[in-house]
Amino acid sequence: MSSSSTPSRLREAVKAVAAFEALKGLAALLGLLGLLGLLHHDLHRLAVELIGHFGLSPQSHYPEILLRGVDRLAGTPTHTLVLLGSAYVSLRWIEAWGLWHDRAWGEWLGALSSGIYVPLEVRHILAVPHWQGVAVLLLNIALMVVLLRRIVDRRRHAPHQSNLTRGSTHT
């Protein structure tokens, strides 16, 4: 299906999703590189210093979560971090390429990768309600809606195109 048969606003929205996914991949790559640069330091001590810098107690809820995460991260083999980070970056960039180039598989991948987080986000919001969680949930739902509308639009036009193609070959 050519991009000219797609309504321009929907196509622009899909391209915006593609740019957002590429940006997420870039942010993940930069985060991975930053993390790899910190691995030869005492991450626990750095986290405690950061918490102290903001005047927080390491025993309060969120700083304690941060410290537990840092300790788990420090115990993770470097090759595992690189593999998982690279897989995430690659997935985001492959999805972005597929969306930018109007590929159906890119739309499906995008809808699935946005939708997979929705139940987790709802569970998190129910456990710890805050506006940031709601914003992330609404953003993922908006991304899913755009991509699902494009998938439906593509399917709606597919039978029409195949009839046109069949009609032109039998003339």
N, CA, C and O of each residue as an XYZ file, in Angstrom:
684
protein
N       0.842     -1.180      0.000
C       0.000      0.000      0.000
C       0.881      1.233      0.000
O       1.786      1.341      0.827
N       0.644      2.141     -0.883
C       1.465      3.336     -0.938
C       1.029      4.322      0.128
O      -0.125      4.330      0.555
N       1.967      5.151      0.549
C       1.650      6.128      1.582
C       0.680      7.185      1.073
O       0.065      7.885      1.877
N       0.525      7.322     -0.264
C      -0.386      8.321     -0.795
C      -1.839      7.939     -0.538
O      -2.697      8.822     -0.516
N      -2.148      6.661     -0.345
C      -3.519      6.252     -0.077
C      -3.868      6.360      1.398
O      -5.020      6.147      1.777
N      -2.894      6.685      2.233
C      -3.128      6.859      3.659
C      -3.528      8.295      3.927
O      -2.903      9.215      3.399
N      -4.569      8.511      4.745
C      -4.885      9.904      5.095
C      -3.652     10.567      5.688
O      -2.957      9.978      6.516
N      -3.382     11.798      5.259
C      -2.120     12.449      5.612
C      -1.961     12.669      7.109
O      -0.845     12.550      7.615
N      -3.023     12.984      7.838
C      -2.898     13.208      9.285
C      -2.501     11.927      9.998
O      -1.665     11.947     10.901
N      -3.100     10.813      9.593
C      -2.752      9.536     10.212
C      -1.321      9.151      9.864
O      -0.591      8.653     10.720
N      -0.917      9.371      8.636
C       0.462      9.065      8.216
C       1.461      9.932      8.983
O       2.522      9.454      9.384
N       1.122     11.204      9.185
C       1.984     12.092      9.970
C       2.078     11.611     11.411
O       3.144     11.677     12.023
N       0.967     11.128     11.952
C       0.970     10.613     13.327
C       1.851      9.371     13.430
O       2.577      9.213     14.411
N       1.797      8.495     12.439
C       2.644      7.293     12.443
C       4.115      7.687     12.336
O       4.967      7.089     12.993
N       4.412      8.679     11.521
C       5.801      9.153     11.425
C       6.257      9.771     12.745
O       7.420      9.633     13.123
N       5.359     10.442     13.440
C       5.699     10.998     14.758
C       5.993      9.871     15.743
O       6.911      9.978     16.556
N       5.217      8.792     15.673
C       5.481      7.631     16.525
C       6.846      7.045     16.176
O       7.608      6.668     17.067
N       7.156      6.970     14.885
C       8.461      6.455     14.449
C       9.592      7.300     15.028
O      10.580      6.763     15.528
N       9.446      8.611     14.958
C      10.483      9.495     15.505
C      10.608      9.312     17.016
O      11.717      9.307     17.550
N       9.481      9.160     17.704
C       9.495      8.953     19.145
C      10.200      7.641     19.494
O      10.985      7.595     20.441
N       9.928      6.582     18.741
C      10.574      5.289     18.993
C      12.074      5.368     18.723
O      12.867      4.790     19.467
N      12.470      6.074     17.669
C      13.901      6.245     17.387
C      14.570      7.028     18.513
O      15.695      6.719     18.905
N      13.879      8.035     19.030
C      14.404      8.823     20.145
C      14.535      7.969     21.405
O      15.512      8.100     22.143
N      13.553      7.091     21.656
C      13.654      6.177     22.801
C      14.870      5.260     22.648
O      15.573      4.982     23.619
N      15.107      4.798     21.423
C      16.281      3.961     21.181
C      17.572      4.714     21.428
O      18.510      4.166     22.007
N      17.630      5.972     20.995
C      18.817      6.794     21.218
C      19.024      7.041     22.714
O      20.148      6.947     23.210
N      17.951      7.356     23.429
C      18.051      7.578     24.879
C      18.528      6.315     25.588
O      19.340      6.386     26.511
N      18.023      5.161     25.158
C      18.453      3.901     25.765
C      19.933      3.637     25.484
O      20.660      3.176     26.364
N      20.376      3.930     24.261
C      21.790      3.750     23.921
C      22.672      4.655     24.771
O      23.687      4.211     25.306
N      22.290      5.917     24.896
C      23.070      6.841     25.723
C      23.072      6.409     27.187
O      24.092      6.506     27.869
N      21.921      5.932     27.662
C      21.845      5.426     29.033
C      22.729      4.210     29.232
O      23.403      4.093     30.256
N      22.736      3.311     28.273
C      23.579      2.122     28.349
C      25.058      2.504     28.365
O      25.838      1.969     29.153
N      25.433      3.431     27.489
C      26.832      3.872     27.457
C      27.224      4.553     28.769
O      28.325      4.345     29.277
N      26.322      5.362     29.310
C      26.583      6.002     30.601
C      26.725      4.986     31.720
O      27.599      5.102     32.579
N      25.854      3.993     31.696
C      25.915      2.939     32.710
C      27.217      2.163     32.598
O      27.857      1.875     33.610
N      27.615      1.824     31.381
C      28.865      1.095     31.199
C      30.055      1.918     31.688
O      31.032      1.366     32.194
N      29.968      3.237     31.534
C      31.035      4.104     32.026
C      31.109      4.155     33.547
O      32.155      4.481     34.109
N      30.008      3.835     34.210
C      29.973      3.860     35.676
C      30.268      2.513     36.322
O      30.439      2.435     37.539
N      30.330      1.465     35.531
C      30.454      0.124     36.112
C      31.737     -0.099     36.895
O      31.790     -0.988     37.746
N      32.760      0.677     36.631
C      34.024      0.487     37.349
C      34.100      1.359     38.602
O      35.161      1.497     39.211
N      32.973      1.941     38.974
C      32.889      2.751     40.179
C      32.024      2.022     41.212
O      31.347      1.048     40.881
N      32.047      2.483     42.427
C      31.189      1.939     43.473
C      29.807      2.566     43.305
O      29.551      3.668     43.791
N      28.919      1.848     42.609
C      27.597      2.380     42.290
C      26.773      2.655     43.542
O      26.032      3.636     43.601
N      26.903      1.793     44.535
C      26.143      1.978     45.774
C      26.543      3.295     46.445
O      25.689      4.065     46.884
N      27.837      3.538     46.517
C      28.325      4.776     47.125
C      27.864      5.987     46.328
O      27.451      6.989     46.913
N      27.928      5.910     44.987
C      27.469      7.016     44.147
C      25.979      7.292     44.366
O      25.561      8.449     44.424
N      25.179      6.225     44.488
C      23.747      6.399     44.713
C      23.481      7.029     46.077
O      22.616      7.895     46.200
N      24.220      6.599     47.104
C      24.056      7.181     48.440
C      24.426      8.664     48.413
O      23.744      9.483     49.029
N      25.502      9.014     47.701
C      25.901     10.417     47.578
C      24.833     11.234     46.850
O      24.543     12.364     47.241
N      24.257     10.672     45.809
C      23.200     11.351     45.066
C      21.981     11.579     45.958
O      21.403     12.665     45.968
N      21.602     10.556     46.696
C      20.465     10.670     47.615
C      20.738     11.745     48.663
O      19.860     12.553     48.968
N      21.952     11.758     49.215
C      22.332     12.768     50.197
C      22.360     14.163     49.613
O      22.010     15.134     50.284
N      22.784     14.263     48.343
C      22.837     15.555     47.669
C      21.455     16.213     47.627
O      21.339     17.434     47.725
N      20.415     15.394     47.481
C      19.049     15.911     47.434
C      18.416     15.998     48.821
O      17.242     16.344     48.949
N      19.193     15.685     49.860
C      18.699     15.807     51.221
C      17.694     14.739     51.616
O      16.868     14.955     52.503
N      17.761     13.589     50.960
C      16.828     12.502     51.249
C      17.474     11.484     52.179
O      18.698     11.408     52.284
N      16.657     10.726     52.833
C      17.146      9.654     53.688
C      17.229      8.366     52.872
O      16.277      8.021     52.172
N      18.358      7.645     52.952
C      18.479      6.379     52.219
C      17.463      5.332     52.673
O      17.218      4.356     51.965
N      16.867      5.533     53.858
C      15.885      4.580     54.355
C      14.461      4.895     53.880
O      13.563      4.075     54.068
N      14.233      6.082     53.259
C      12.888      6.368     52.763
C      12.583      5.495     51.552
O      13.469      4.867     50.973
N      11.320      5.473     51.193
C      10.812      4.510     50.213
C      11.556      4.549     48.865
O      12.149      3.548     48.463
N      11.530      5.672     48.179
C      12.123      5.734     46.835
C      13.643      5.616     46.845
O      14.192      4.899     46.008
N      14.347      6.287     47.756
C      15.798      6.063     47.804
C      16.159      4.604     48.093
O      17.148      4.093     47.568
N      15.365      3.940     48.919
C      15.626      2.525     49.197
C      15.436      1.677     47.938
O      16.209      0.752     47.688
N      14.414      1.990     47.153
C      14.187      1.285     45.876
C      15.381      1.515     44.943
O      15.865      0.583     44.301
N      15.845      2.754     44.876
C      17.008      3.077     44.045
C      18.226      2.270     44.486
O      18.920      1.692     43.649
N      18.489      2.226     45.781
C      19.660      1.493     46.285
C      19.549     -0.002     45.994
O      20.537     -0.634     45.618
N      18.364     -0.568     46.164
C      18.192     -1.997     45.833
C      18.421     -2.250     44.355
O      19.050     -3.239     43.977
N      17.910     -1.354     43.516
C      18.113     -1.489     42.068
C      19.574     -1.374     41.684
O      20.066     -2.137     40.853
N      20.268     -0.423     42.285
C      21.703     -0.244     42.016
C      22.478     -1.475     42.450
O      23.389     -1.916     41.748
N      22.122     -2.037     43.610
C      22.821     -3.236     44.085
C      22.572     -4.423     43.155
O      23.484     -5.203     42.883
N      21.338     -4.560     42.668
C      21.045     -5.638     41.711
C      21.802     -5.422     40.409
O      22.334     -6.363     39.821
N      21.841     -4.182     39.973
C      22.534     -3.834     38.738
C      24.027     -4.129     38.847
O      24.633     -4.653     37.912
N      24.615     -3.791     39.990
C      26.050     -4.020     40.189
C      26.378     -5.510     40.152
O      27.497     -5.893     39.808
N      25.403     -6.353     40.505
C      25.627     -7.791     40.485
C      25.340     -8.446     39.138
O      25.543     -9.649     38.975
N      24.874     -7.663     38.181
C      24.551     -8.198     36.860
C      25.805     -8.205     35.991
O      26.505     -7.196     35.903
N      26.092     -9.340     35.348
C      27.274     -9.387     34.473
C      27.190     -8.341     33.357
O      26.116     -8.095     32.807
N      28.314     -7.740     33.033
C      28.369     -6.680     32.029
C      27.830     -7.151     30.684
O      27.117     -6.413     30.004
N      28.172     -8.385     30.299
C      27.710     -8.861     28.988
C      26.186     -8.978     28.950
O      25.585     -8.806     27.890
N      25.556     -9.264     30.081
C      24.100     -9.331     30.133
C      23.500     -7.942     29.936
O      22.526     -7.777     29.201
N      24.090     -6.940     30.600
C      23.615     -5.569     30.432
C      23.747     -5.118     28.982
O      22.829     -4.513     28.427
N      24.889     -5.414     28.375
C      25.129     -5.015     26.984
C      24.148     -5.729     26.058
O      23.592     -5.110     25.150
N      23.934     -7.007     26.275
C      23.023     -7.779     25.426
C      21.592     -7.253     25.537
O      20.939     -7.016     24.520
N      21.104     -7.069     26.758
C      19.733     -6.590     26.947
C      19.570     -5.162     26.434
O      18.579     -4.849     25.774
N      20.532     -4.301     26.730
C      20.462     -2.920     26.254
C      20.508     -2.848     24.736
O      19.754     -2.092     24.125
N      21.383     -3.625     24.133
C      21.488     -3.634     22.671
C      20.217     -4.176     22.026
O      19.784     -3.674     20.989
N      19.622     -5.189     22.630
C      18.372     -5.750     22.103
C      17.262     -4.698     22.152
O      16.495     -4.553     21.200
N      17.183     -3.972     23.259
C      16.149     -2.934     23.386
C      16.365     -1.829     22.348
O      15.422     -1.422     21.669
N      17.595     -1.348     22.225
C      17.903     -0.291     21.261
C      17.578     -0.776     19.844
O      16.962     -0.050     19.064
N      17.989     -1.990     19.517
C      17.731     -2.535     18.180
C      16.242     -2.646     17.904
O      15.783     -2.293     16.818
N      15.486     -3.132     18.880
C      14.038     -3.263     18.707
C      13.396     -1.895     18.443
O      12.563     -1.764     17.546
N      13.780     -0.887     19.216
C      13.207      0.455     19.029
C      13.543      0.985     17.636
O      12.680      1.556     16.970
N      14.794      0.802     17.187
C      15.190      1.345     15.889
C      14.595      0.553     14.732
O      14.265      1.140     13.701
N      14.450     -0.753     14.871
C      13.798     -1.551     13.825
C      12.332     -1.135     13.705
O      11.810     -0.963     12.603
N      11.681     -0.977     14.857
C      10.287     -0.523     14.846
C      10.178      0.853     14.198
O       9.293      1.076     13.373
N      11.058      1.767     14.556
C      11.027      3.115     13.991
C      11.214      3.073     12.476
O      10.521      3.784     11.748
N      12.134      2.256     12.002
C      12.364      2.138     10.559
C      11.112      1.626      9.869
O      10.693      2.170      8.847
N      10.512      0.577     10.428
C       9.300      0.013      9.833
C       8.153      1.008      9.795
O       7.416      1.068      8.811
N       7.994      1.790     10.858
C       6.929      2.795     10.890
C       7.209      3.919      9.897
O       6.312      4.358      9.178
N       8.451      4.380      9.863
C       8.807      5.480      8.968
C       8.593      5.104      7.507
O       8.186      5.932      6.692
N       8.877      3.831      7.188
C       8.775      3.360      5.800
C       7.441      2.684      5.504
O       7.313      1.956      4.519
N       6.440      2.927      6.366
C       5.064      2.496      6.119
C       4.940      0.975      5.956
O       4.252      0.494      5.056
N       5.612      0.230      6.836
C       5.543     -1.227      6.795
C       4.498     -1.722      7.799
O       4.457     -1.264      8.941
N       3.667     -2.648      7.366
C       2.627     -3.196      8.246
C       3.248     -3.862      9.467
O       2.725     -3.729     10.573
N       4.358     -4.579      9.282
C       4.980     -5.246     10.424
C       5.467     -4.233     11.463
O       5.484     -4.534     12.657
N       5.860     -3.043     11.021
C       6.273     -1.993     11.952
C       5.105     -1.515     12.795
O       5.249     -1.249     13.988
N       3.940     -1.408     12.156
C       2.738     -1.003     12.888
C       2.337     -2.054     13.916
O       1.984     -1.720     15.046
N       2.392     -3.321     13.523
C       2.065     -4.400     14.461
C       3.070     -4.440     15.605
O       2.690     -4.566     16.769
N       4.343     -4.334     15.273
C       5.381     -4.341     16.306
C       5.183     -3.172     17.266
O       5.301     -3.339     18.480
N       4.887     -2.005     16.735
C       4.656     -0.832     17.570
C       3.443     -0.981     18.467
O       3.495     -0.640     19.649
N       2.350     -1.488     17.912
C       1.131     -1.680     18.709
C       1.368     -2.702     19.822
O       0.935     -2.511     20.958
N       2.056     -3.781     19.481
C       2.342     -4.804     20.498
C       3.316     -4.294     21.554
O       3.127     -4.536     22.746
N       4.353     -3.593     21.121
C       5.344     -3.134     22.099
C       4.793     -2.025     22.986
O       5.263     -1.855     24.111
N       3.816     -1.273     22.514
C       3.155     -0.288     23.385
C       2.148     -0.984     24.286
O       2.049     -0.682     25.475
N       1.410     -1.908     23.713
C       0.345     -2.579     24.458
C       0.822     -3.501     25.551
O       0.115     -3.717     26.536
N       2.008     -4.046     25.395
C       2.509     -4.999     26.388
C       2.715     -4.336     27.752
O       2.655     -4.999     28.788
N       2.956     -3.025     27.743
C       3.196     -2.306     28.995
C       1.917     -1.862     29.694
O       1.940     -1.584     30.893
N       0.811     -1.790     28.974
C      -0.426     -1.236     29.542
C      -0.871     -1.962     30.812
O      -1.132     -1.291     31.811
N      -0.973     -3.297     30.831
C      -1.395     -3.951     32.083
C      -0.414     -3.706     33.232
O      -0.828     -3.562     34.382
N       0.879     -3.659     32.925
C       1.872     -3.391     33.960
C       1.729     -1.974     34.504
O       1.854     -1.750     35.708
N       1.467     -1.020     33.616
C       1.298      0.364     34.041
C       0.035      0.536     34.878
O       0.038      1.263     35.871
N      -1.047     -0.135     34.476
C      -2.286     -0.058     35.255
C      -2.050     -0.633     36.646
O      -2.468     -0.041     37.642
N      -1.388     -1.774     36.720
C      -1.093     -2.387     38.029
C      -0.248     -1.457     38.888
O      -0.484     -1.319     40.088
N       0.731     -0.824     38.268
C       1.598      0.092     39.010
C       0.815      1.307     39.514
O       0.996      1.736     40.654
N      -0.051      1.857     38.666
C      -0.848      3.023     39.067
C      -1.790      2.663     40.216
O      -1.999      3.460     41.131
N      -2.353      1.458     40.161
C      -3.240      1.038     41.247
C      -2.471      0.879     42.555
O      -3.004      1.156     43.629
N      -1.218      0.432     42.465
C      -0.399      0.250     43.669
C       0.162      1.578     44.174
O       0.147      1.855     45.373
N       0.658      2.396     43.242
C       1.280      3.670     43.601
C       0.734      4.745     42.659
O       1.355      5.050     41.641
N      -0.428      5.323     42.994
C      -1.015      6.315     42.087
C      -0.208      7.620     42.066
O       0.075      8.210     43.108
N       0.149      8.049     40.862
C       0.808      9.348     40.680
C       0.631      9.775     39.235
O       0.385      8.952     38.353
N       0.758     11.073     39.008
C       0.467     11.625     37.696
C       1.434     11.144     36.621
O       1.043     11.028     35.459
N       2.696     10.859     36.980
C       3.663     10.417     35.971
C       3.256      9.055     35.391
O       3.367      8.825     34.187
N       2.792      8.171     36.252
C       2.340      6.863     35.783
C       1.131      6.976     34.869
O       1.027      6.272     33.865
N       0.218      7.872     35.229
C      -0.966      8.099     34.394
C      -0.539      8.674     33.042
O      -1.072      8.281     32.004
N       0.419      9.603     33.051
C       0.895     10.200     31.800
C       1.524      9.142     30.889
O       1.276      9.136     29.683
N       2.332      8.254     31.458
C       2.962      7.191     30.660
C       1.900      6.253     30.097
O       1.964      5.863     28.931
N       0.921      5.891     30.933
C      -0.169      5.020     30.479
C      -0.929      5.672     29.328
O      -1.183      5.023     28.313
N      -1.292      6.938     29.469
C      -2.037      7.628     28.416
C      -1.218      7.752     27.129
O      -1.763      7.640     26.031
N       0.085      7.983     27.266
C       0.945      8.062     26.083
C       0.982      6.720     25.354
O       0.860      6.676     24.130
N       1.148      5.629     26.095
C       1.177      4.313     25.453
C      -0.164      3.975     24.808
O      -0.202      3.373     23.735
N      -1.254      4.357     25.452
C      -2.570      4.114     24.856
C      -2.724      4.946     23.574
O      -3.255      4.454     22.578
N      -2.265      6.194     23.598
C      -2.337      7.034     22.398
C      -1.516      6.436     21.258
O      -1.963      6.422     20.111
N      -0.315      5.942     21.570
C       0.513      5.308     20.536
C      -0.202      4.087     19.961
O      -0.222      3.884     18.747
N      -0.789      3.274     20.844
C      -1.525      2.090     20.382
C      -2.690      2.483     19.490
O      -2.911      1.856     18.453
N      -3.441      3.512     19.876
C      -4.607      3.933     19.099
C      -4.180      4.377     17.701
O      -4.806      3.993     16.713
N      -3.126      5.177     17.610
C      -2.647      5.628     16.297
C      -2.268      4.432     15.433
O      -2.666      4.352     14.271
N      -1.499      3.502     15.996
C      -1.026      2.366     15.203
C      -2.159      1.404     14.858
O      -2.193      0.865     13.752
N      -3.082      1.183     15.785
C      -4.220      0.307     15.495
C      -5.140      0.940     14.444
O      -5.692      0.231     13.602
N      -5.308      2.258     14.487
C      -6.092      2.930     13.437
C      -5.438      2.744     12.081
O      -6.123      2.545     11.077
N      -4.111      2.810     12.049
C      -3.385      2.627     10.785
C      -3.523      1.189     10.290
O      -3.679      0.955      9.091
N      -3.467      0.229     11.210
C      -3.629     -1.181     10.834
C      -5.027     -1.408     10.268
O      -5.181     -2.072      9.243
N      -6.041     -0.866     10.926
C      -7.425     -1.003     10.445
C      -7.575     -0.323      9.091
O      -8.207     -0.867      8.185
N      -6.993      0.868      8.952
C      -7.051      1.592      7.681
C      -6.382      0.786      6.572
O      -6.895      0.709      5.456
N      -5.254      0.198      6.881
C      -4.529     -0.622      5.893
C      -5.381     -1.810      5.465
O      -5.460     -2.127      4.278
N      -6.020     -2.468      6.435
C      -6.864     -3.634      6.125
C      -8.101     -3.228      5.338
O      -8.547     -3.953      4.448
N      -8.650     -2.070      5.669
C      -9.850     -1.598      4.974
C      -9.551     -1.358      3.503
O     -10.391     -1.623      2.643
N      -8.359     -0.860      3.214
C      -7.992     -0.562      1.825
C      -7.388     -1.753      1.093
O      -7.314     -1.734     -0.135
N      -6.958     -2.779      1.800
C      -6.317     -3.942      1.165
C      -7.252     -4.683      0.207
O      -6.832     -4.973     -0.913
N      -8.502     -5.007      0.582
C      -9.362     -5.716     -0.378
C      -9.634     -4.868     -1.622
O      -9.689     -5.401     -2.730
N      -9.803     -3.574     -1.453
C     -10.046     -2.687     -2.580
C      -8.869     -2.716     -3.540
O      -9.063     -2.757     -4.755
N      -7.666     -2.697     -3.018
C      -6.465     -2.727     -3.859
C      -6.338     -4.050     -4.586
O      -6.004     -4.076     -5.771
N      -6.603     -5.169     -3.884
C      -6.444     -6.463     -4.541
C      -7.471     -6.622     -5.657
O      -7.174     -7.248     -6.674
N      -8.680     -6.068     -5.489
C      -9.673     -6.117     -6.562
C      -9.220     -5.294     -7.756
O      -9.405     -5.696     -8.905
N      -8.622     -4.136     -7.480
C      -8.108     -3.312     -8.571
C      -7.000     -4.035     -9.315
O      -6.940     -3.998    -10.544
N      -6.132     -4.686     -8.574
C      -5.014     -5.408     -9.186
C      -5.532     -6.559    -10.028
O      -5.098     -6.761    -11.163
N      -6.486     -7.327     -9.448
C      -7.041     -8.461    -10.198
C      -7.754     -7.966    -11.452
O      -7.634     -8.571    -12.517
N      -8.494     -6.869    -11.328
C      -9.224     -6.353    -12.485
C      -8.293     -5.911    -13.593
O      -8.613     -6.070    -14.771
N      -7.148     -5.358    -13.236
C      -6.243     -4.864    -14.265
C      -5.491     -5.997    -14.952
O      -5.050     -5.824    -16.088
N      -5.328     -7.148    -14.308
C      -4.604     -8.257    -14.938
C      -5.511     -9.068    -15.857
O      -5.020     -9.814    -16.704
N      -6.841     -8.932    -15.702
C      -7.761     -9.727    -16.508
C      -8.337     -8.949    -17.687
O      -9.251     -9.435    -18.353
N      -7.831     -7.776    -17.949
C      -8.374     -6.972    -19.029
C      -7.694     -7.275    -20.332
O      -8.031     -6.683    -21.357
